[in-house]
Coordinates of C-alpha atoms and ligand atoms in Angstrom, one line a residue:
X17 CA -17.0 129.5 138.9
X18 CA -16.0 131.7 136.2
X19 CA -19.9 133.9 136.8
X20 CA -18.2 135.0 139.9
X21 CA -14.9 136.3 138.3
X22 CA -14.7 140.1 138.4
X23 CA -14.1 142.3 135.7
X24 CA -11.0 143.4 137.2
X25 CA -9.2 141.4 139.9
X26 CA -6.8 143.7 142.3
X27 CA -4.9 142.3 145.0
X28 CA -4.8 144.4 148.6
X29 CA -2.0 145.8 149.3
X30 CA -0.4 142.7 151.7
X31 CA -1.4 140.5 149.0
X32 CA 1.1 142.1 147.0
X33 CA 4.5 140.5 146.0
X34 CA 7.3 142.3 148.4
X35 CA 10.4 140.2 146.0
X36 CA 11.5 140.1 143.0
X37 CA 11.7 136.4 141.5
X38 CA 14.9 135.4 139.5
X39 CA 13.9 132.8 136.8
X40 CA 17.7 132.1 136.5
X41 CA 17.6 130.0 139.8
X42 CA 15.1 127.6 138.3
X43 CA 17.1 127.3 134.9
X44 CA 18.9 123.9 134.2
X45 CA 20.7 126.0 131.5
X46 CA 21.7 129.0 132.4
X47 CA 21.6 132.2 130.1
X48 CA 25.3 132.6 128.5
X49 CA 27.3 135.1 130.4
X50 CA 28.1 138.6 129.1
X51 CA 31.6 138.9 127.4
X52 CA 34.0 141.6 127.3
X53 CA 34.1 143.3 123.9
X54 CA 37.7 143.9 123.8
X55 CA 38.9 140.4 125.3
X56 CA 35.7 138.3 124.6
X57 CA 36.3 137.0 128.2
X58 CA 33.3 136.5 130.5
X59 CA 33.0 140.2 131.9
X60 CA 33.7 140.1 135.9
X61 CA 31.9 142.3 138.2
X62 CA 34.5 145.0 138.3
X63 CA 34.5 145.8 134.8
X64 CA 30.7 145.5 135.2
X65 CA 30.8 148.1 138.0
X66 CA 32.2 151.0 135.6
X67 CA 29.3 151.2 133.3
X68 CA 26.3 150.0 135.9
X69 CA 25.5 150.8 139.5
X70 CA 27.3 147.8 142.1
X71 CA 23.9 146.3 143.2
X72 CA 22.5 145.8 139.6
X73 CA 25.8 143.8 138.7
X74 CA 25.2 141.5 141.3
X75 CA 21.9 141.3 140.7
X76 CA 22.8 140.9 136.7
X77 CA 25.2 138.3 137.7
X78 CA 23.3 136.0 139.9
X79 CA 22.0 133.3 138.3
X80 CA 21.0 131.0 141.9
X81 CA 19.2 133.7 144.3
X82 CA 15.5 132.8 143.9
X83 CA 14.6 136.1 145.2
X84 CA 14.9 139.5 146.0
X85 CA 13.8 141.3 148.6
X86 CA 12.2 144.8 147.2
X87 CA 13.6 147.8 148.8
X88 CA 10.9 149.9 150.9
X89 CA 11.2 153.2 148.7
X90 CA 10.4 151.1 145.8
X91 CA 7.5 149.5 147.5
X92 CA 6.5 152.7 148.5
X93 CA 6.7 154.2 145.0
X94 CA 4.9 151.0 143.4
X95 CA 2.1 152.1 145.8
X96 CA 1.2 155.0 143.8
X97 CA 0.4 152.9 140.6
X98 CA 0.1 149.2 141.4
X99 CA -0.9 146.7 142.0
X100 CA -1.8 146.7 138.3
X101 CA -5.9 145.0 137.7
X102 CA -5.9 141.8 136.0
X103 CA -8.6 142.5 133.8
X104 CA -10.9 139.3 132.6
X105 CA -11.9 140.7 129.1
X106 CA -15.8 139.6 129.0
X107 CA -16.2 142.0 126.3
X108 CA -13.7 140.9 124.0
X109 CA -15.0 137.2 125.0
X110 CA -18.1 138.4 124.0
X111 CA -17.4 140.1 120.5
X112 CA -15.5 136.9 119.4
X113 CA -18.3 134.6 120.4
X114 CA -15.5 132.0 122.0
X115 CA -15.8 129.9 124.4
X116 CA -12.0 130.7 125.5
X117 CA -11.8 133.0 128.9
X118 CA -9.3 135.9 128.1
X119 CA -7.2 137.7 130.6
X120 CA -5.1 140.5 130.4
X121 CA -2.7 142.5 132.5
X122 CA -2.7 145.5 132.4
X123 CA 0.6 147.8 133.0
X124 CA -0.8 151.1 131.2
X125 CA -1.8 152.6 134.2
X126 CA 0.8 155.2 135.2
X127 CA 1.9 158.4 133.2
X128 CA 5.1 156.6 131.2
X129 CA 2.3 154.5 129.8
X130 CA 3.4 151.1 130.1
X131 CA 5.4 148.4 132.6
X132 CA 9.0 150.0 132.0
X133 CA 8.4 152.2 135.7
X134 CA 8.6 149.0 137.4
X135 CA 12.5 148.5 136.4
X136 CA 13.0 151.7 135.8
X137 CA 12.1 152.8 139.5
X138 CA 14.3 150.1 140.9
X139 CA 17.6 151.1 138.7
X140 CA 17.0 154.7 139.6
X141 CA 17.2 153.9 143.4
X142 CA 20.4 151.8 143.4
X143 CA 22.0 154.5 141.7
X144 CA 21.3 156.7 144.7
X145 CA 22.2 154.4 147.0
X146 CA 24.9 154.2 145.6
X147 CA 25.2 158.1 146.2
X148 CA 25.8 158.5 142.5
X149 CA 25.0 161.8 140.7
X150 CA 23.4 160.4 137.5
X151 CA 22.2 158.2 135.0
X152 CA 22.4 158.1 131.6
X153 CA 20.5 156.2 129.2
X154 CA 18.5 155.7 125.3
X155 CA 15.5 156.0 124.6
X156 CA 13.6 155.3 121.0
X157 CA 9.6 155.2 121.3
X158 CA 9.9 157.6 124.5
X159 CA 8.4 155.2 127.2
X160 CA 11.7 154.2 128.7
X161 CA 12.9 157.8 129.0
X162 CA 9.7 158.9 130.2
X163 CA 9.8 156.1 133.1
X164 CA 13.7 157.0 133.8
X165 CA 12.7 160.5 134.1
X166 CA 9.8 159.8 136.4
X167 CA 12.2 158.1 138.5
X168 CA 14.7 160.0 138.6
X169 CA 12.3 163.0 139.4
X170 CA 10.8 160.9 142.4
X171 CA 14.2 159.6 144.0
X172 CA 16.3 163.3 143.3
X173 CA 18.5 162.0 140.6
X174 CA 20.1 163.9 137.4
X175 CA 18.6 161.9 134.0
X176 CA 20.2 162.4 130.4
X177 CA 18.4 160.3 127.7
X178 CA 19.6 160.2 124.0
X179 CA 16.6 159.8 122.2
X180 CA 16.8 158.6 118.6
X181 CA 16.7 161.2 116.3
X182 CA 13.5 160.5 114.5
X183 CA 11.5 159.6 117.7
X184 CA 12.9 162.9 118.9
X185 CA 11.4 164.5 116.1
X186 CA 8.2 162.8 115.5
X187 CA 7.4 162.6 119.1
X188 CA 7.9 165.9 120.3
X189 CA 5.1 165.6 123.3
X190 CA 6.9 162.5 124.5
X191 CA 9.8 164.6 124.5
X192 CA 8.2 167.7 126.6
X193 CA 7.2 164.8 129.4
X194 CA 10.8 163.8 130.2
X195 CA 11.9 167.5 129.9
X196 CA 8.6 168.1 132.7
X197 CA 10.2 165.9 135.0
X198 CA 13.3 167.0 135.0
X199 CA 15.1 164.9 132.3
X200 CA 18.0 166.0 130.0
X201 CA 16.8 165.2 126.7
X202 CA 19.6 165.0 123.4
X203 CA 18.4 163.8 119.7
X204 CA 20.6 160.7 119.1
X205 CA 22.9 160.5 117.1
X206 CA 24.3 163.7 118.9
X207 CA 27.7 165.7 118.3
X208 CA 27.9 165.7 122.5
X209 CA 29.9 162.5 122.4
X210 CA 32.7 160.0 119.9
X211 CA 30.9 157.8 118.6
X212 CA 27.7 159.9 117.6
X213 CA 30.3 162.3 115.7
X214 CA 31.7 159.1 114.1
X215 CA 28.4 158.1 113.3
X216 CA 27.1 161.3 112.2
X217 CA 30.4 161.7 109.7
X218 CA 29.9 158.7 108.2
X219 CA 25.7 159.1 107.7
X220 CA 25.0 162.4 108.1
X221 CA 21.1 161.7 107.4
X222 CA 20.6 159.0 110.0
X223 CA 17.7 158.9 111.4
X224 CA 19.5 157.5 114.4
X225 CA 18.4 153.8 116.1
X226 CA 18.6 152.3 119.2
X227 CA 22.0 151.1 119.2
X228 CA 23.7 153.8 118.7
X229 CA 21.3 155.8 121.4
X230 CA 22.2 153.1 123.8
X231 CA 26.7 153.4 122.2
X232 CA 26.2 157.6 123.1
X233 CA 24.5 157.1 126.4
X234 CA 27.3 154.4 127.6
X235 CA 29.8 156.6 126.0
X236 CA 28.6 159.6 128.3
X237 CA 27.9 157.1 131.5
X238 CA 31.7 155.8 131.6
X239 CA 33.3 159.8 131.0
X240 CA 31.4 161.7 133.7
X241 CA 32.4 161.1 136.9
X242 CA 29.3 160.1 139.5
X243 CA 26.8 158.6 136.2
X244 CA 26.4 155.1 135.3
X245 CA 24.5 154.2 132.3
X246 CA 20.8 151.9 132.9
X247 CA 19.0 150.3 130.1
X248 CA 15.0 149.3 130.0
X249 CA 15.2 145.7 128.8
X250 CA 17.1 143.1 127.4
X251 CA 18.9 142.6 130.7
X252 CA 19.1 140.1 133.3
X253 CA 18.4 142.7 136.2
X254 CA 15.8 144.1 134.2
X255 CA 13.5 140.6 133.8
X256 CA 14.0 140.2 137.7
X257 CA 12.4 143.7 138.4
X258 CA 9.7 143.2 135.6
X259 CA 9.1 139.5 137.6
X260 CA 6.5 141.8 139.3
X261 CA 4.2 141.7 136.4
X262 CA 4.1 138.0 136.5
X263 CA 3.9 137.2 140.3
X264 CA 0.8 140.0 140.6
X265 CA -0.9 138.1 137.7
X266 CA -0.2 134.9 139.3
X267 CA -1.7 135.5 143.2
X268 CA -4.4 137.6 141.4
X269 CA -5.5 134.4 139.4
X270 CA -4.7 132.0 142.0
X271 CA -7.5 133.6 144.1
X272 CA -10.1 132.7 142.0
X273 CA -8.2 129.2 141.4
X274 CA -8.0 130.6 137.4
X275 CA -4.5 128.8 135.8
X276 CA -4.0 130.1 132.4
X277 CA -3.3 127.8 129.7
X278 CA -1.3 129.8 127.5
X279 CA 0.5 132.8 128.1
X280 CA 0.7 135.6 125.4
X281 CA 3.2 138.5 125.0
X282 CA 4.9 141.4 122.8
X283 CA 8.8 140.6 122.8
X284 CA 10.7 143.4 122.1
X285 CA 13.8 143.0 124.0
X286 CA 12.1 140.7 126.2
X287 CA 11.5 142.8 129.8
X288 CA 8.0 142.2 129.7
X289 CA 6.8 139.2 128.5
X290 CA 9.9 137.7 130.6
X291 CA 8.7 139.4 133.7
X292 CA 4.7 138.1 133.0
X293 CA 5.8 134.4 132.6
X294 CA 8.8 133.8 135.2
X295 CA 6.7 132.7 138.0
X296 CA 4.7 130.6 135.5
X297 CA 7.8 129.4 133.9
X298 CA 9.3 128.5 137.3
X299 CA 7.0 126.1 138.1
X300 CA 7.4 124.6 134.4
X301 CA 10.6 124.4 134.8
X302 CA 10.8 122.6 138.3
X303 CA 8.1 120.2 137.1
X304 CA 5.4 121.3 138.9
X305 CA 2.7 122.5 136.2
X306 CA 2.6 122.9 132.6
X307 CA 1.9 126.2 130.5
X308 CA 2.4 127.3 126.7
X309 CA 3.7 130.1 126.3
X310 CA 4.0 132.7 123.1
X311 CA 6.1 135.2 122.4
X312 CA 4.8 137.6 119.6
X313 CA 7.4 139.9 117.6
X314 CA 6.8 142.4 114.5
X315 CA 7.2 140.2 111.0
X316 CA 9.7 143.4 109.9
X317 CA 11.6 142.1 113.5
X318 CA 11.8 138.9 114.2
X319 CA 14.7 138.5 116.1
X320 CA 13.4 135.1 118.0
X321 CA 11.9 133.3 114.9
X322 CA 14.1 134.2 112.0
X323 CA 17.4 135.5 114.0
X324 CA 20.4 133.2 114.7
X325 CA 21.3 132.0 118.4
X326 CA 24.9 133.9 118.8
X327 CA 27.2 136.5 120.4
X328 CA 26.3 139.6 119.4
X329 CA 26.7 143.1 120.2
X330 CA 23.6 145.1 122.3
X331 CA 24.9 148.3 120.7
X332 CA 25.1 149.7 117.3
X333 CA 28.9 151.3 118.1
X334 CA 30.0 148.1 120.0
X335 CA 31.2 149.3 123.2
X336 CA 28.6 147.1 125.0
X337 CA 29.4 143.8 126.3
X338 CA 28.4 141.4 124.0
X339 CA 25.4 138.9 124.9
X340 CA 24.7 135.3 123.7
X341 CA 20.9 135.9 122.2
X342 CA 18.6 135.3 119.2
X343 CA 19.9 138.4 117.1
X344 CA 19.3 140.2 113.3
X345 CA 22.7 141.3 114.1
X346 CA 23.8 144.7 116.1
X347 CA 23.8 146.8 112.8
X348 CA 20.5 145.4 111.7
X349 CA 17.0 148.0 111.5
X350 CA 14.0 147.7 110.5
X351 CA 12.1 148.6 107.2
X352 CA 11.5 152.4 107.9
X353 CA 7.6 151.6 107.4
X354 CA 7.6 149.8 110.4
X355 CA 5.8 151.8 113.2
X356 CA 5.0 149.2 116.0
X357 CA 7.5 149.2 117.9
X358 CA 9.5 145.9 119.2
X359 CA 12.4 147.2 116.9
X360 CA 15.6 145.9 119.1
X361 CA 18.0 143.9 117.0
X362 CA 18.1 140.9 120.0
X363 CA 16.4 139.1 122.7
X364 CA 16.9 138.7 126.4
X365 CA 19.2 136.0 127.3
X366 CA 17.2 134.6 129.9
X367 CA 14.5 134.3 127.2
X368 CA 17.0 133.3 124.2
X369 CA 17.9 130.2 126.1
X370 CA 14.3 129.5 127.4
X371 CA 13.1 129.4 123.9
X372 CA 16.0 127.5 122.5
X373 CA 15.9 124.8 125.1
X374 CA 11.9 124.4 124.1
X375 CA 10.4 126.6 126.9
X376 CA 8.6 128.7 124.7
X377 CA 6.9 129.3 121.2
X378 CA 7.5 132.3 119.1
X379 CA 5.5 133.6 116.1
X380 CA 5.7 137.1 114.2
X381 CA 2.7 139.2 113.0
X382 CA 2.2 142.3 110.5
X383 CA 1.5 145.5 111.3
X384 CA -1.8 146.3 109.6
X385 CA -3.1 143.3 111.4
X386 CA -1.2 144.4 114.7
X387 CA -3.6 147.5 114.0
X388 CA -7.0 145.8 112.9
X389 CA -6.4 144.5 116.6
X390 CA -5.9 147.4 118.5
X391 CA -8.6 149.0 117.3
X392 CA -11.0 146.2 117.5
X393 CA -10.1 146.0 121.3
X394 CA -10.1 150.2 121.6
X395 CA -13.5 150.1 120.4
X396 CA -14.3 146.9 122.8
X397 CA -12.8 147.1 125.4
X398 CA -12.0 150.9 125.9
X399 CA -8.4 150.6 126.4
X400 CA -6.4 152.4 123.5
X401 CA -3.4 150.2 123.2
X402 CA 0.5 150.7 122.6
X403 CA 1.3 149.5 119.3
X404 CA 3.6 147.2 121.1
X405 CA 1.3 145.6 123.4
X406 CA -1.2 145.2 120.2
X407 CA 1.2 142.3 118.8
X408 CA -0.3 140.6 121.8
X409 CA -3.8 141.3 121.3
X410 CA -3.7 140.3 118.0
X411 CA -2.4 137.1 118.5
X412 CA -4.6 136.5 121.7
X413 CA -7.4 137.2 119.6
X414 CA -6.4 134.8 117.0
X415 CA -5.9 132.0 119.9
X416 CA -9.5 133.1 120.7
X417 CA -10.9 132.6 117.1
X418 CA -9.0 129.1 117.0
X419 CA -10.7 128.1 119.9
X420 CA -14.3 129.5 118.7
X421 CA -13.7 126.7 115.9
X422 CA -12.9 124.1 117.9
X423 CA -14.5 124.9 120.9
X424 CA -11.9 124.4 123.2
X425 CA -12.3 126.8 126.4
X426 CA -9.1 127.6 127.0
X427 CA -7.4 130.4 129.4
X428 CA -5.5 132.7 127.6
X429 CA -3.8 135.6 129.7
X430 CA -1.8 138.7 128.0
X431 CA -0.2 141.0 129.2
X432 CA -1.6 144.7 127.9
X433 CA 2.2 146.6 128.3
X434 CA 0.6 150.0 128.1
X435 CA -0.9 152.7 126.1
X436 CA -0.6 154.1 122.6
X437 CA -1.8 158.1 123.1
X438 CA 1.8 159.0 121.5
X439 CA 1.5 156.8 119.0
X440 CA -1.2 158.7 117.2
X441 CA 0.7 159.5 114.1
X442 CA 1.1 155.5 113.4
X443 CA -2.4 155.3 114.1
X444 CA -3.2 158.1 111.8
X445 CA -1.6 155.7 109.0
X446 CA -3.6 152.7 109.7
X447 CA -7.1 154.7 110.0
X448 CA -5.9 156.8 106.4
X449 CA -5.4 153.5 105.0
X450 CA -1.9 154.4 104.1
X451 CA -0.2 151.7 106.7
X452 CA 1.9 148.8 104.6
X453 CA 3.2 145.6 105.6
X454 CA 7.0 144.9 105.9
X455 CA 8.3 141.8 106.2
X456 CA 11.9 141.0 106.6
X457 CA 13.4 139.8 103.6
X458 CA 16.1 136.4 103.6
X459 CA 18.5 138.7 101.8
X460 CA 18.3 141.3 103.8
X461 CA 18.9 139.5 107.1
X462 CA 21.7 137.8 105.4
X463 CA 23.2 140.7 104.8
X464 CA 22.6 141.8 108.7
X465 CA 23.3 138.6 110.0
X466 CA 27.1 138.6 108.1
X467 CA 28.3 141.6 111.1
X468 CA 27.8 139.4 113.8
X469 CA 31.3 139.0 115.5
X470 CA 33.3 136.2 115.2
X471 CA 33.3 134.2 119.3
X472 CA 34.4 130.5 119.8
X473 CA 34.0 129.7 123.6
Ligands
LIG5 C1 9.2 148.9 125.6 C2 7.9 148.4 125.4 C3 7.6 147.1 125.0 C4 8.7 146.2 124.6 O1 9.8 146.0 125.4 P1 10.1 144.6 126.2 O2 11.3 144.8 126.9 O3 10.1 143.5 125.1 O4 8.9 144.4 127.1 C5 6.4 146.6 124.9 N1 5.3 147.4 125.2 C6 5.5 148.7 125.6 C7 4.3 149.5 125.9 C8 6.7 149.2 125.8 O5 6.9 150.5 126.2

């Protein structure tokens, strides 16, 4: 059976997925609800509605609707770069001498670089159906902007990203995409709104981080009339439109009768590796098959393995809602030699529940080894990976090696989130040598984990 298997399995284009699927429905837990930051009450639609577009809060909100209907334009606009191949990596097989079949999907293939298009497209064009103006939004790495902006471009919309500072600097190509298609691009933490002059008074030599981009971009969303503010991961809405990964790689295996035996992924905030296993996850959790999965995170941010299961604020500035999650804590960051990515203080709810009801195992891997594995699959199998996709590789080829010893043939699928062309300076580093491990230390997350707020529901 397997002989007949092609490199690359694509699906036609009815065999493609034309809804979303909501994990939520299939949950006996449900994730915790978002809470007000000023009232620590479960946040209602309405108050939702003032900082994202109406259609995303229901669909944030909704934890029975199996699924959703995709919207023609976005159908039409996932034309021009999906379906994404489901690549059976004979090569790789080959190099590691293992009897273990390895899959990957791979969501590299448009010019952002990796899956955040796919939610990215779908906020952009309930914004304007809303018949809003804007959207505002943080970036750090630059693949989130660069998807918004794409977007945005595509569907006639006005995009402001706050990009943190050093990204800004380091990553000045990245920077010069966004501003190609359209996109208003500010270095974060930025004097253009409160909190980034708050921030910027108290450390004037930031280097700027996530959660404060995401504090200035919310900030700007809720004070100009006709923007709401959309965020690349972490959320609810955000899983549901990522589901696409997932329910691709599933009718593209199930064509070739394939069923995966563990499912690998990066977890930075959770979009994608929640998006590749909710159709497999749905059927674990109504009973109907069984499936390991892993979720791979940076040892200098291990939110899921080493983080506590709590409230916690999304943002930096805490004028987010807060969200029950495995968390480092809102003000934590990561050593400064950490360059892979995957840097997000917390974890999906969805995700954060799934793990901590037994759904899912976690591990954490170091960087230098993150990059022995990128390279050893550039080199293999062509593909030069995102630093953040290579925590997957890495630990797929691991799995891989494991079963070389005991000659277990298992299926392992990936997903391969995108590629690493502006990441060259990290990889610059690794190939000089110079790259160092960073792992987390006890005290220091102590230290971070001592902010988290104070909720008794
Ligand atoms: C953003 C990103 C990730 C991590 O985000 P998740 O929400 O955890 O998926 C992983 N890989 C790439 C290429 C990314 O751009």
């Amino acid at each position: 059976m397997s002989e007949k298997i092609p490199y690359k399995i694509y699906l036609s284009e009815d065999e493609v997925p034309k809804a979303w699927y909501n994990v939520r429905a299939d949950m006996k837990n449900k994730p915790a609800p978002l809470l007000n930051p000023g009232t620590l009450k479960p946040m209602t639609a309405e108050e939702l509605d003032g900082v994202f577009c109406d259609e995303l809060v229901k669909q944030e909100l909704d934890n029975d609707t199996a699924y959703f209907e995709i919207p023609q334009t976005i159908l039409d606009y996932y034309k021009t770069y999906r379906p994404s191949p489901v690549v059976r990596a004979y090569n790789l097989e080959k190099a590691l001498d293992t009897p273990a079949k390895i899959y990957f999907k791979f969501e590299g293939n448009n010019t952002s670089g990796s899956h955040k298009l796919n939610s990215a497209i779908a906020q952009a064009y309930y914004a304007k159906q809303q018949g809003l103006k804007g959207v505002t939004t943080e970036t750090g790495a630059g693949q989130w902007g660069t998807a918004l902006s794409m977007a945005c471009a595509y569907l006639g919309l006005d995009c402001k990203v706050y990009m943190v500072k050093t990204s800004y600097e380091q990553k000045p190509f990245r920077r010069e995409v966004m501003r190609t298609y359209g996109a208003d691009v500010t270095p974060s933490p930025s004097n253009t709104t409160k909190v980034g002059r708050e921030i910027l008074e108290r450390f004037p030599d930031t280097p700027g981080s996530l959660g404060c981009a995401i504090s200035e971009a919310v900030e700007t969303a809720v004070t100009h009339e006709g923007y709401r503010y959309v965020l690349g991961s972490v959320l609810n809405q955000v899983l549901l439109h990522q589901s696409i990964i997932g329910l691709e790689a599933k009718a593209a295996l199930d064509k070739y009768g394939v069923k995966p035996d563990l499912i690998i992924g990066c977890a930075g905030g959770g979009s994608n590796l929640g998006g590749l296993i909710s159709p497999f996850m749905g059927e674990k959790l109504r009973g109907e098959a069984n499936y390991d999965f892993l979720a791979v995170e940076p040892a200098s941010c291990p939110s899921l393995t080493r983080g506590k299961y709590a409230y916690d604020f999304c943002d930096t500035g805490m004028v987010c809602p807060l969200a029950k999650m495995y968390t480092l804590g809102s003000g934590f960051m990561p050593s400064p030699i950490h360059a892979g990515g995957l840097r997000y203080h917390g974890m999906s709810s969805i995700l954060s529940q799934l793990y901590h009801d037994g759904y899912m195992r976690a591990a954490t891997v170091k960087q230098t080894e993150v990059f022995a594995a990128a390279e050893q699959f550039a080199r293999i199998e062509g593909i030069l990976p995102a630093p953040e996709s290579s925590h997957a590789i890495r630990a797929a080829i691991d799995e891989a090696l494991k079963c070389r010893e005991s000659g277990e043939e298992k299926t392992i699928l990936f997903g391969l989130t995108g590629t690493g062309y502006f990441d060259m300076v990290a990889y610059g580093q690794y190939n000089d040598g110079l790259m160092k491990d960073s792992v987390l230390t006890d005290e220091a997350l102590e230290e971070s984990l001592k902010g988290l707020p104070k909720v008794d529901l």
